[in-house]
Amino acid sequence: MRILFASSEVAPFAKTGGLADVAGALPKALKTLGHDIRVVLPKYRAVDAVKHGLRRILPRLSVPIAGTVETAAVWEGAIGSVPAYFIQQDDYYDREGLYQVEGRDHPDNAERFAFFSRALIELTRAVAFTPTVYHCNDWQTALVPTYLRNTYQGDPEFQGAGVLFTVHNLGYQGLFKPATLAVANLGPELFTPFGIEFYGKVNFLKAGLVWSDLINTVSRKYSQEIQTEEFGHGLEGVLRSRGRDVSGILNGIDYEEWHPSRDPIIASRFSRDDPAGKAVCKADLQRTFGLPERPETPVLAVISRLAAQKGIDLIAESLDAILAMDAQFVLLGTGEPGLEKIFETAKARHPSRVGLRLGFDVGLSHKIEAGADIFLMPSRYEPCGLNQMYSLAYGTIPLVRATGGLDDTIQPFDPARGTGNGFKFAEATGATLLATVRRALELYRSPDQWRRLIRNAMACDFSWDRSAKEYEALYQEIASRHTR
Ligand code: ADP
């Protein structure tokens, strides 16, 4: 099948979160299954054309937008053997920040991503690539099905084009004022409760849910949760109305990038059968964060966007009590200024127990995965979550809240039977988090049990092969609904 994988971020070119990791890895697995899959993303300032060997293949692509026609250029590169297209339009993408700068969204995000969505459709025409399925991801590409089913409805070149829409996070919907419709070159007839309208606003994500053939999320649990009021962000009704077309496919992880036996970034390589190097990585981590190098002191870690979704406030609430249990804590993250401040204050209170790096640093994230003992993810909701899976690969024990993909991937350790790969709690309170950390640290003091738990964790396999086959089945289902 011919697949165009459309994403607003793709590792290693441009990344702010898990979507980039997925977009950088899943297409490779689908290519291995024999599909002609290609990736498309905007050519942001952050994309290093020289480093990635990009070349310009189209100097002028005409794209209708905001009642006029703009032009873009198209560049081409690759992720392994997967071709990657880049839409260059400097007014939109040659600036700091993919979506925002200093915590504030770019004011023209609606136009930037309407343009991207429209441009990638025009791109397929220009390079004569007729996708069986346009695989769209999150609100930034949600106008692709909207355009295909409306604007291009009578265009024979796009008859039979299928669309799969993947929801990586329902909390980000692309909500804009009604005038956005004209900016996106969409007619007022779409502004209804059965279309793009959402409580008086334009909602890109909702349009994606309405006009795609099939919808999936990135874990089975989250695909069920989002059909409830608690997790639906107001879209639960739309999702329920499409319930038969909604499914969940767990994200995989890219073991080429994330494996302690071959990771070039970490201080020492190690594996399940030869775990000695983990102690070296731990000492390196403690040194990196300026903490005392104490092998016996448990290091708890967080790598995260600092947002309410991630339950970071629950950690902040219980941090003093956690540190009082003779633990060290390291955090790499960036986000809400209020949360950043809380951890700066905590670091000032406990300089020899708290390591803090406010920023985005992929290299450091590898060192943390390799060197920490316990990884905290108390998310309020978590569509899939990748760090718990990276943690398992590096023998760092996840301690998670039972939601979404965290619930699907982590089973509590049972000391009597020696089964399970982490720690899990249900109630989103600091007290429950603290009680779970206490249990984890008790087990940490039983080296035989802890070693057993690490072996269980490192035996887990979340490679993309299985999930890629599930995506292939969705593509086939979509193809069977169309003839192309
Ligand atoms: P989300 O996409 O909701 O942010 P995921 O767990 O799915 O959460 O993916 C987050 C990805 O971004 C992981 O690869 C994680 O390591 C990475 N990440 C998050 N914050 C940082 C940071 N400050 N520095 C480096 N990598 C980060």
Short mmCIF file of C-alpha atoms and ligand atoms in Angstrom, two decimals:
data_model
loop_
_atom_site.label_atom_id
_atom_site.label_comp_id
_atom_site.label_asym_id
_atom_site.label_seq_id
_atom_site.Cartn_x
_atom_site.Cartn_y
_atom_site.Cartn_z
CA MET A 1 0.00 0.00 0.00
CA ARG A 2 1.00 3.61 -0.46
CA ILE A 3 0.88 5.58 2.77
CA LEU A 4 1.60 9.22 3.43
CA PHE A 5 2.39 9.69 7.11
CA ALA A 6 1.65 13.31 8.01
CA SER A 7 3.00 14.64 11.28
CA SER A 8 3.86 18.06 12.67
CA GLU A 9 6.99 16.61 14.28
CA VAL A 10 9.27 13.73 13.38
CA ALA A 11 12.42 12.53 15.17
CA PRO A 12 15.28 13.12 14.51
CA PHE A 13 14.37 16.27 12.56
CA ALA A 14 12.09 18.15 14.99
CA LYS A 15 10.75 17.01 18.34
CA THR A 16 8.78 18.33 21.29
CA GLY A 17 7.29 15.05 22.53
CA GLY A 18 6.22 11.48 21.94
CA LEU A 19 4.57 12.15 18.58
CA ALA A 20 8.00 12.79 17.06
CA ASP A 21 9.31 9.46 18.34
CA VAL A 22 6.33 7.63 16.88
CA ALA A 23 6.59 9.42 13.54
CA GLY A 24 10.31 8.63 13.38
CA ALA A 25 9.89 4.92 14.12
CA LEU A 26 6.52 3.53 13.00
CA PRO A 27 7.07 4.33 9.29
CA LYS A 28 10.34 2.37 9.36
CA ALA A 29 8.50 -0.69 10.70
CA LEU A 30 5.80 -0.32 8.03
CA LYS A 31 8.45 -0.02 5.35
CA THR A 32 9.90 -3.32 6.58
CA LEU A 33 6.45 -4.85 6.03
CA GLY A 34 6.79 -3.86 2.37
CA HIS A 35 4.70 -0.69 2.11
CA ASP A 36 5.57 2.42 0.13
CA ILE A 37 5.35 4.77 3.11
CA ARG A 38 6.58 8.35 3.10
CA VAL A 39 6.62 10.97 5.83
CA VAL A 40 5.84 14.68 5.59
CA LEU A 41 6.50 17.52 8.06
CA PRO A 42 7.08 21.28 7.97
CA LYS A 43 10.61 22.53 7.41
CA TYR A 44 11.00 24.37 10.70
CA ARG A 45 14.03 26.45 11.58
CA ALA A 46 15.04 23.61 13.93
CA VAL A 47 15.39 21.20 10.98
CA ASP A 48 19.08 20.98 10.12
CA ALA A 49 19.11 20.58 6.32
CA VAL A 50 22.87 20.10 6.11
CA LYS A 51 23.16 17.55 8.91
CA HIS A 52 20.30 15.49 7.49
CA GLY A 53 21.35 15.83 3.86
CA LEU A 54 18.08 17.39 2.64
CA ARG A 55 17.72 18.54 -0.95
CA ARG A 56 15.14 20.76 -2.54
CA ILE A 57 13.01 18.81 -5.01
CA LEU A 58 10.25 21.31 -5.83
CA PRO A 59 10.88 25.06 -5.90
CA ARG A 60 7.22 26.06 -6.16
CA LEU A 61 4.16 24.32 -4.84
CA SER A 62 0.97 26.37 -5.05
CA VAL A 63 -1.23 26.13 -1.97
CA PRO A 64 -4.59 27.89 -1.62
CA ILE A 65 -4.95 29.52 1.80
CA ALA A 66 -6.72 32.49 3.37
CA GLY A 67 -8.51 33.38 0.15
CA THR A 68 -5.31 33.56 -1.87
CA VAL A 69 -2.64 31.22 -3.19
CA GLU A 70 0.70 30.96 -1.38
CA THR A 71 3.73 29.07 -2.55
CA ALA A 72 5.91 26.59 -0.72
CA ALA A 73 9.05 24.72 -1.63
CA VAL A 74 9.45 21.01 -0.99
CA TRP A 75 12.59 19.33 0.30
CA GLU A 76 13.37 15.65 0.56
CA GLY A 77 15.40 13.62 3.02
CA ALA A 78 15.04 10.21 4.60
CA ILE A 79 14.69 8.26 7.83
CA GLY A 80 16.60 5.13 6.97
CA SER A 81 14.93 3.99 3.77
CA VAL A 82 11.72 5.97 4.38
CA PRO A 83 11.52 9.12 2.23
CA ALA A 84 10.66 12.27 4.17
CA TYR A 85 9.20 15.41 2.59
CA PHE A 86 9.55 18.84 4.15
CA ILE A 87 7.23 21.72 3.38
CA GLN A 88 9.20 24.95 3.35
CA GLN A 89 7.30 28.18 3.85
CA ASP A 90 9.53 30.50 5.80
CA ASP A 91 6.83 32.94 6.89
CA TYR A 92 5.17 30.08 8.75
CA TYR A 93 8.00 27.81 9.84
CA ASP A 94 11.30 29.70 9.93
CA ARG A 95 10.95 30.85 13.52
CA GLU A 96 11.76 29.77 17.03
CA GLY A 97 9.56 27.01 18.50
CA LEU A 98 7.42 24.49 16.66
CA TYR A 99 4.12 25.58 18.19
CA GLN A 100 4.99 28.22 20.74
CA VAL A 101 7.70 30.39 22.15
CA GLU A 102 8.21 31.05 25.85
CA GLY A 103 5.03 29.18 26.68
CA ARG A 104 2.85 31.22 24.35
CA ASP A 105 1.29 29.67 21.23
CA HIS A 106 2.18 31.26 17.91
CA PRO A 107 -0.86 33.46 17.13
CA ASP A 108 -1.12 32.11 13.56
CA ASN A 109 -1.03 28.38 14.41
CA ALA A 110 -4.39 27.78 12.73
CA GLU A 111 -3.10 29.21 9.47
CA ARG A 112 0.29 27.49 9.79
CA PHE A 113 -1.23 24.03 10.14
CA ALA A 114 -4.14 24.57 7.77
CA PHE A 115 -1.45 25.48 5.27
CA PHE A 116 0.60 22.40 6.12
CA SER A 117 -2.45 20.14 5.71
CA ARG A 118 -3.43 21.67 2.40
CA ALA A 119 0.17 21.70 1.16
CA LEU A 120 0.72 18.01 1.83
CA ILE A 121 -2.36 17.14 -0.23
CA GLU A 122 -1.06 19.31 -3.09
CA LEU A 123 2.34 17.68 -2.64
CA THR A 124 0.95 14.21 -3.39
CA ARG A 125 -0.43 15.59 -6.65
CA ALA A 126 2.82 17.35 -7.53
CA VAL A 127 5.04 14.31 -6.98
CA ALA A 128 2.42 11.91 -8.44
CA PHE A 129 2.18 9.87 -5.27
CA THR A 130 -1.39 8.66 -4.77
CA PRO A 131 -1.69 7.44 -1.19
CA THR A 132 -4.02 4.56 -0.46
CA VAL A 133 -4.18 6.07 3.01
CA TYR A 134 -3.28 9.48 4.37
CA HIS A 135 -2.24 8.71 7.93
CA CYS A 136 -2.84 11.89 9.93
CA ASN A 137 -1.76 12.59 13.47
CA ASP A 138 -3.27 15.00 15.99
CA TRP A 139 -4.92 18.35 15.38
CA GLN A 140 -2.14 19.80 13.25
CA THR A 141 -3.01 17.44 10.38
CA ALA A 142 -6.72 17.03 11.15
CA LEU A 143 -7.75 19.28 8.28
CA VAL A 144 -6.40 16.76 5.76
CA PRO A 145 -9.56 14.59 5.89
CA THR A 146 -11.63 17.78 6.10
CA TYR A 147 -10.17 19.00 2.81
CA LEU A 148 -10.27 15.59 1.12
CA ARG A 149 -13.94 14.99 1.98
CA ASN A 150 -15.07 18.53 1.20
CA THR A 151 -12.77 20.74 -0.87
CA TYR A 152 -11.45 17.87 -3.03
CA GLN A 153 -14.66 15.86 -3.04
CA GLY A 154 -15.27 16.18 -6.77
CA ASP A 155 -11.62 15.96 -7.80
CA PRO A 156 -11.01 12.62 -9.56
CA GLU A 157 -7.37 12.58 -8.47
CA PHE A 158 -8.44 12.20 -4.87
CA GLN A 159 -11.37 9.84 -5.27
CA GLY A 160 -10.88 6.84 -3.06
CA ALA A 161 -8.17 8.32 -0.87
CA GLY A 162 -8.55 6.85 2.61
CA VAL A 163 -7.71 8.53 5.90
CA LEU A 164 -6.60 7.08 9.22
CA PHE A 165 -6.57 9.56 12.06
CA THR A 166 -4.44 8.84 15.12
CA VAL A 167 -5.11 10.68 18.36
CA HIS A 168 -1.90 11.01 20.34
CA ASN A 169 -3.39 13.42 22.85
CA LEU A 170 -7.02 14.51 22.97
CA GLY A 171 -6.13 17.39 25.27
CA TYR A 172 -4.75 19.44 22.37
CA GLN A 173 -7.51 20.09 19.87
CA GLY A 174 -6.62 23.14 17.81
CA LEU A 175 -9.45 25.40 19.03
CA PHE A 176 -9.79 28.68 17.16
CA LYS A 177 -12.26 31.46 16.55
CA PRO A 178 -14.92 31.03 13.82
CA ALA A 179 -13.09 33.40 11.44
CA THR A 180 -10.48 30.65 11.11
CA LEU A 181 -12.81 28.91 8.70
CA ALA A 182 -12.13 31.54 6.06
CA VAL A 183 -8.40 31.46 6.79
CA ALA A 184 -8.46 27.72 6.10
CA ASN A 185 -10.48 28.23 2.91
CA LEU A 186 -13.37 26.19 4.29
CA GLY A 187 -17.00 27.11 3.72
CA PRO A 188 -19.45 28.20 6.44
CA GLU A 189 -21.59 25.14 5.70
CA LEU A 190 -19.03 23.05 7.64
CA PHE A 191 -19.60 25.11 10.78
CA THR A 192 -22.22 22.82 12.33
CA PRO A 193 -22.31 20.49 15.34
CA PHE A 194 -21.95 17.61 12.86
CA GLY A 195 -18.84 19.24 11.37
CA ILE A 196 -16.03 21.45 12.60
CA GLU A 197 -18.05 23.56 15.06
CA PHE A 198 -17.49 23.00 18.78
CA TYR A 199 -19.29 25.24 21.26
CA GLY A 200 -19.07 28.23 18.94
CA LYS A 201 -15.45 27.65 17.96
CA VAL A 202 -13.57 25.92 15.18
CA ASN A 203 -12.10 22.63 16.40
CA PHE A 204 -9.53 21.06 14.05
CA LEU A 205 -9.31 17.79 15.96
CA LYS A 206 -13.07 17.34 15.90
CA ALA A 207 -13.07 17.76 12.13
CA GLY A 208 -10.44 15.01 11.94
CA LEU A 209 -12.67 12.71 13.98
CA VAL A 210 -15.70 13.48 11.82
CA TRP A 211 -14.16 13.05 8.36
CA SER A 212 -11.61 10.24 8.76
CA ASP A 213 -12.40 6.66 7.79
CA LEU A 214 -10.97 5.14 10.95
CA ILE A 215 -9.69 6.60 14.21
CA ASN A 216 -7.20 5.12 16.61
CA THR A 217 -5.42 6.12 19.76
CA VAL A 218 -2.05 4.99 21.04
CA SER A 219 -3.18 2.47 23.64
CA ARG A 220 -6.23 0.29 24.11
CA LYS A 221 -7.07 1.75 27.50
CA TYR A 222 -6.98 5.33 26.22
CA SER A 223 -9.25 4.42 23.30
CA GLN A 224 -11.87 3.42 25.86
CA GLU A 225 -11.19 6.27 28.28
CA ILE A 226 -11.68 8.99 25.68
CA GLN A 227 -15.24 7.83 25.12
CA THR A 228 -16.08 8.85 28.70
CA GLU A 229 -16.79 12.27 30.12
CA GLU A 230 -13.78 12.09 32.45
CA PHE A 231 -11.23 11.77 29.63
CA GLY A 232 -13.13 12.95 26.55
CA HIS A 233 -12.32 16.68 26.78
CA GLY A 234 -15.83 17.37 25.49
CA LEU A 235 -15.37 15.13 22.44
CA GLU A 236 -16.61 11.93 24.09
CA GLY A 237 -19.96 12.20 22.29
CA VAL A 238 -18.33 12.52 18.88
CA LEU A 239 -16.05 9.60 19.68
CA ARG A 240 -18.92 7.46 20.93
CA SER A 241 -20.89 8.21 17.79
CA ARG A 242 -17.94 6.80 15.84
CA GLY A 243 -17.34 4.05 18.40
CA ARG A 244 -17.23 1.20 15.88
CA ASP A 245 -14.41 2.94 14.01
CA VAL A 246 -12.31 3.71 17.10
CA SER A 247 -9.54 1.38 18.25
CA GLY A 248 -6.32 1.44 20.24
CA ILE A 249 -2.83 0.39 19.14
CA LEU A 250 -0.06 0.60 21.68
CA ASN A 251 2.98 2.60 20.58
CA GLY A 252 6.19 0.70 20.27
CA ILE A 253 9.66 2.04 20.97
CA ASP A 254 12.67 2.21 18.70
CA TYR A 255 15.26 -0.10 20.21
CA GLU A 256 17.83 1.18 17.72
CA GLU A 257 17.69 4.49 19.60
CA TRP A 258 16.89 3.21 23.07
CA HIS A 259 18.86 0.17 24.16
CA PRO A 260 21.49 0.08 26.91
CA SER A 261 23.60 -2.50 25.10
CA ARG A 262 24.35 -0.14 22.21
CA ASP A 263 23.47 3.39 23.38
CA PRO A 264 26.48 5.59 22.49
CA ILE A 265 25.37 8.40 24.82
CA ILE A 266 25.46 6.59 28.16
CA ALA A 267 28.58 6.16 30.33
CA SER A 268 28.72 2.37 30.08
CA ARG A 269 26.86 -0.20 28.01
CA PHE A 270 24.93 -2.90 29.88
CA SER A 271 22.27 -5.54 29.28
CA ARG A 272 19.92 -7.90 31.10
CA ASP A 273 22.60 -10.59 31.25
CA ASP A 274 25.45 -8.20 31.97
CA PRO A 275 23.95 -5.44 34.14
CA ALA A 276 27.16 -4.20 35.81
CA GLY A 277 27.37 -1.07 33.64
CA LYS A 278 24.18 0.33 35.15
CA ALA A 279 26.08 1.23 38.33
CA VAL A 280 28.57 3.18 36.21
CA CYS A 281 25.69 5.03 34.56
CA LYS A 282 24.21 5.80 37.96
CA ALA A 283 27.46 7.32 39.21
CA ASP A 284 27.70 9.31 35.98
CA LEU A 285 24.15 10.57 36.46
CA GLN A 286 24.79 11.64 40.04
CA ARG A 287 27.96 13.42 38.91
CA THR A 288 26.16 15.09 36.01
CA PHE A 289 23.60 16.55 38.39
CA GLY A 290 26.17 17.45 41.05
CA LEU A 291 24.75 14.97 43.56
CA PRO A 292 26.84 12.87 45.95
CA GLU A 293 27.96 9.66 44.22
CA ARG A 294 26.30 7.16 46.51
CA PRO A 295 25.60 3.78 44.88
CA GLU A 296 23.22 2.63 47.61
CA THR A 297 21.00 5.74 47.54
CA PRO A 298 17.98 5.26 45.26
CA VAL A 299 17.67 7.80 42.45
CA LEU A 300 14.12 8.67 41.41
CA ALA A 301 13.76 10.40 38.07
CA VAL A 302 11.37 12.38 35.92
CA ILE A 303 11.69 13.42 32.25
CA SER A 304 8.59 15.27 31.24
CA ARG A 305 6.73 18.20 29.87
CA LEU A 306 5.85 20.13 33.01
CA ALA A 307 2.08 20.17 32.63
CA ALA A 308 -0.91 19.33 34.81
CA GLN A 309 -1.57 16.28 32.59
CA LYS A 310 1.62 14.67 33.82
CA GLY A 311 0.67 14.85 37.53
CA ILE A 312 3.87 16.76 38.23
CA ASP A 313 2.11 18.63 41.04
CA LEU A 314 1.60 15.32 42.87
CA ILE A 315 5.37 14.85 42.87
CA ALA A 316 5.92 18.41 44.04
CA GLU A 317 3.46 17.82 46.88
CA SER A 318 5.20 14.69 48.16
CA LEU A 319 8.82 15.51 47.29
CA ASP A 320 10.00 16.50 50.77
CA ALA A 321 8.61 13.27 52.22
CA ILE A 322 10.19 11.22 49.42
CA LEU A 323 13.60 12.79 49.98
CA ALA A 324 13.29 12.14 53.71
CA MET A 325 13.40 8.42 52.87
CA ASP A 326 17.07 8.86 51.94
CA ALA A 327 16.47 9.21 48.22
CA GLN A 328 17.82 11.43 45.46
CA PHE A 329 15.59 13.00 42.83
CA VAL A 330 16.46 14.26 39.35
CA LEU A 331 14.16 16.07 36.97
CA LEU A 332 14.63 17.03 33.32
CA GLY A 333 11.72 19.02 32.01
CA THR A 334 10.30 22.21 30.75
CA GLY A 335 6.86 23.75 30.71
CA GLU A 336 4.55 25.65 33.01
CA PRO A 337 6.53 28.38 34.79
CA GLY A 338 4.71 27.73 38.09
CA LEU A 339 5.87 24.12 38.11
CA GLU A 340 9.42 25.06 37.10
CA LYS A 341 9.53 27.45 40.06
CA ILE A 342 8.37 24.77 42.52
CA PHE A 343 11.29 22.54 41.57
CA GLU A 344 13.78 25.39 41.65
CA THR A 345 12.67 26.05 45.20
CA ALA A 346 12.92 22.35 46.07
CA LYS A 347 16.47 22.27 44.68
CA ALA A 348 17.38 25.27 46.83
CA ARG A 349 15.98 23.49 49.90
CA HIS A 350 17.74 20.16 49.19
CA PRO A 351 20.81 20.92 47.04
CA SER A 352 22.43 17.55 47.75
CA ARG A 353 19.30 15.55 47.04
CA VAL A 354 17.66 17.26 44.06
CA GLY A 355 19.14 17.48 40.55
CA LEU A 356 17.33 19.81 38.20
CA ARG A 357 17.64 20.65 34.50
CA LEU A 358 14.95 22.92 33.13
CA GLY A 359 15.17 22.51 29.37
CA PHE A 360 14.94 20.00 26.54
CA ASP A 361 17.95 17.73 26.24
CA VAL A 362 17.70 14.38 24.43
CA GLY A 363 21.25 13.30 25.38
CA LEU A 364 20.58 13.89 29.06
CA SER A 365 17.30 11.98 28.81
CA HIS A 366 19.29 8.88 27.77
CA LYS A 367 21.67 9.30 30.72
CA ILE A 368 18.74 9.57 33.11
CA GLU A 369 17.04 6.46 31.73
CA ALA A 370 20.30 4.55 32.11
CA GLY A 371 21.35 5.80 35.53
CA ALA A 372 18.17 6.14 37.60
CA ASP A 373 16.62 3.42 39.73
CA ILE A 374 12.97 4.45 39.61
CA PHE A 375 11.08 6.49 37.00
CA LEU A 376 8.00 8.45 38.15
CA MET A 377 4.99 8.93 35.86
CA PRO A 378 1.97 9.89 37.97
CA SER A 379 0.04 11.19 34.93
CA ARG A 380 -3.57 12.29 35.30
CA TYR A 381 -4.06 10.90 31.81
CA GLU A 382 -1.54 9.32 29.47
CA PRO A 383 -2.49 8.31 25.92
CA CYS A 384 0.45 5.91 25.76
CA GLY A 385 3.59 7.29 27.36
CA LEU A 386 7.00 6.35 26.06
CA ASN A 387 9.29 6.94 28.98
CA GLN A 388 7.92 4.03 31.00
CA MET A 389 8.90 1.77 28.09
CA TYR A 390 12.34 3.36 27.69
CA SER A 391 12.75 2.93 31.46
CA LEU A 392 11.93 -0.79 31.27
CA ALA A 393 14.54 -1.24 28.54
CA TYR A 394 17.20 0.36 30.78
CA GLY A 395 16.20 -1.54 33.94
CA THR A 396 14.82 1.62 35.54
CA ILE A 397 11.62 0.70 37.34
CA PRO A 398 8.50 2.66 36.33
CA LEU A 399 6.20 3.87 39.08
CA VAL A 400 3.02 4.96 37.33
CA ARG A 401 -0.57 5.95 37.74
CA ALA A 402 -3.00 3.40 36.28
CA THR A 403 -4.22 5.33 33.27
CA GLY A 404 -4.09 4.93 29.49
CA GLY A 405 -0.93 3.36 28.13
CA LEU A 406 0.66 3.31 31.57
CA ASP A 407 -2.06 0.94 32.71
CA ASP A 408 -1.62 -1.21 29.60
CA THR A 409 2.16 -1.56 29.92
CA ILE A 410 2.91 -1.75 33.65
CA GLN A 411 1.95 -4.66 35.89
CA PRO A 412 2.62 -4.33 39.64
CA PHE A 413 5.47 -6.41 40.98
CA ASP A 414 4.28 -9.31 43.11
CA PRO A 415 7.12 -10.26 45.48
CA ALA A 416 5.56 -13.64 46.33
CA ARG A 417 5.35 -14.77 42.71
CA GLY A 418 8.20 -12.69 41.32
CA THR A 419 5.98 -11.32 38.52
CA GLY A 420 5.39 -7.78 37.29
CA ASN A 421 7.52 -4.95 35.95
CA GLY A 422 6.84 -1.89 38.12
CA PHE A 423 4.60 -0.10 40.57
CA LYS A 424 1.14 1.27 39.92
CA PHE A 425 -1.44 3.31 41.82
CA ALA A 426 -4.93 4.50 41.01
CA GLU A 427 -5.85 7.57 43.00
CA ALA A 428 -4.39 10.87 41.73
CA THR A 429 -3.23 12.23 45.07
CA GLY A 430 0.17 13.06 46.50
CA ALA A 431 -0.54 10.74 49.45
CA THR A 432 -1.14 7.71 47.21
CA LEU A 433 1.95 8.50 45.17
CA LEU A 434 3.97 8.76 48.37
CA ALA A 435 2.62 5.45 49.70
CA THR A 436 3.58 3.76 46.42
CA VAL A 437 7.08 5.27 46.49
CA ARG A 438 7.40 3.98 50.05
CA ARG A 439 6.57 0.44 48.89
CA ALA A 440 9.03 0.74 46.03
CA LEU A 441 11.83 1.90 48.31
CA GLU A 442 11.14 -0.96 50.71
CA LEU A 443 11.61 -3.39 47.85
CA TYR A 444 14.73 -1.51 46.74
CA ARG A 445 16.28 -2.44 50.10
CA SER A 446 15.86 -6.16 49.23
CA PRO A 447 18.56 -6.54 46.56
CA ASP A 448 17.48 -10.02 45.40
CA GLN A 449 13.90 -8.95 44.86
CA TRP A 450 15.02 -5.72 43.17
CA ARG A 451 17.31 -7.62 40.81
CA ARG A 452 14.41 -9.89 39.94
CA LEU A 453 12.24 -6.87 39.19
CA ILE A 454 14.95 -5.37 36.96
CA ARG A 455 15.24 -8.64 35.05
CA ASN A 456 11.47 -8.69 34.51
CA ALA A 457 11.55 -5.08 33.31
CA MET A 458 14.39 -5.66 30.88
CA ALA A 459 12.66 -8.73 29.44
CA CYS A 460 9.70 -6.64 28.22
CA ASP A 461 9.50 -6.19 24.47
CA PHE A 462 7.64 -3.22 23.01
CA SER A 463 9.21 -3.27 19.57
CA TRP A 464 7.23 -1.74 16.74
CA ASP A 465 6.78 -4.93 14.68
CA ARG A 466 3.57 -6.05 16.37
CA SER A 467 1.99 -2.59 16.43
CA ALA A 468 2.99 -1.98 12.81
CA LYS A 469 1.01 -5.09 11.83
CA GLU A 470 -2.01 -3.69 13.64
CA TYR A 471 -1.66 -0.42 11.69
CA GLU A 472 -1.37 -2.46 8.51
CA ALA A 473 -4.70 -4.12 9.36
CA LEU A 474 -6.34 -0.69 9.78
CA TYR A 475 -4.94 0.48 6.43
CA GLN A 476 -6.33 -2.67 4.81
CA GLU A 477 -9.74 -2.09 6.36
CA ILE A 478 -9.70 1.48 5.02
CA ALA A 479 -8.55 0.36 1.57
CA SER A 480 -11.39 -2.15 1.44
CA ARG A 481 -13.87 0.70 1.92
CA HIS A 482 -12.48 2.56 -1.09
CA THR A 483 -11.30 1.61 -4.51
CA ARG A 484 -8.13 3.26 -5.57
P1 ADP B 1 4.28 13.48 25.62
O1 ADP B 1 4.32 13.21 24.16
O2 ADP B 1 2.91 13.61 26.20
O3 ADP B 1 5.15 14.63 26.02
P2 ADP B 1 5.52 10.84 25.91
O4 ADP B 1 5.94 10.08 27.13
O5 ADP B 1 4.65 10.14 24.94
O6 ADP B 1 4.87 12.21 26.40
O7 ADP B 1 6.82 11.29 25.11
C1 ADP B 1 7.69 12.25 25.59
C2 ADP B 1 8.97 12.17 24.80
O8 ADP B 1 9.65 13.43 24.91
C3 ADP B 1 9.91 11.14 25.32
O9 ADP B 1 10.76 10.70 24.28
C4 ADP B 1 10.70 11.94 26.37
O10 ADP B 1 11.94 11.38 26.65
C5 ADP B 1 10.84 13.25 25.66
N1 ADP B 1 11.01 14.40 26.55
C6 ADP B 1 10.08 15.03 27.29
N2 ADP B 1 10.61 16.08 27.95
C7 ADP B 1 11.92 16.11 27.60
C8 ADP B 1 13.01 16.98 27.93
N3 ADP B 1 12.86 18.01 28.75
N4 ADP B 1 14.21 16.72 27.37
C9 ADP B 1 14.37 15.66 26.53
N5 ADP B 1 13.39 14.82 26.17
C10 ADP B 1 12.17 15.04 26.70
#
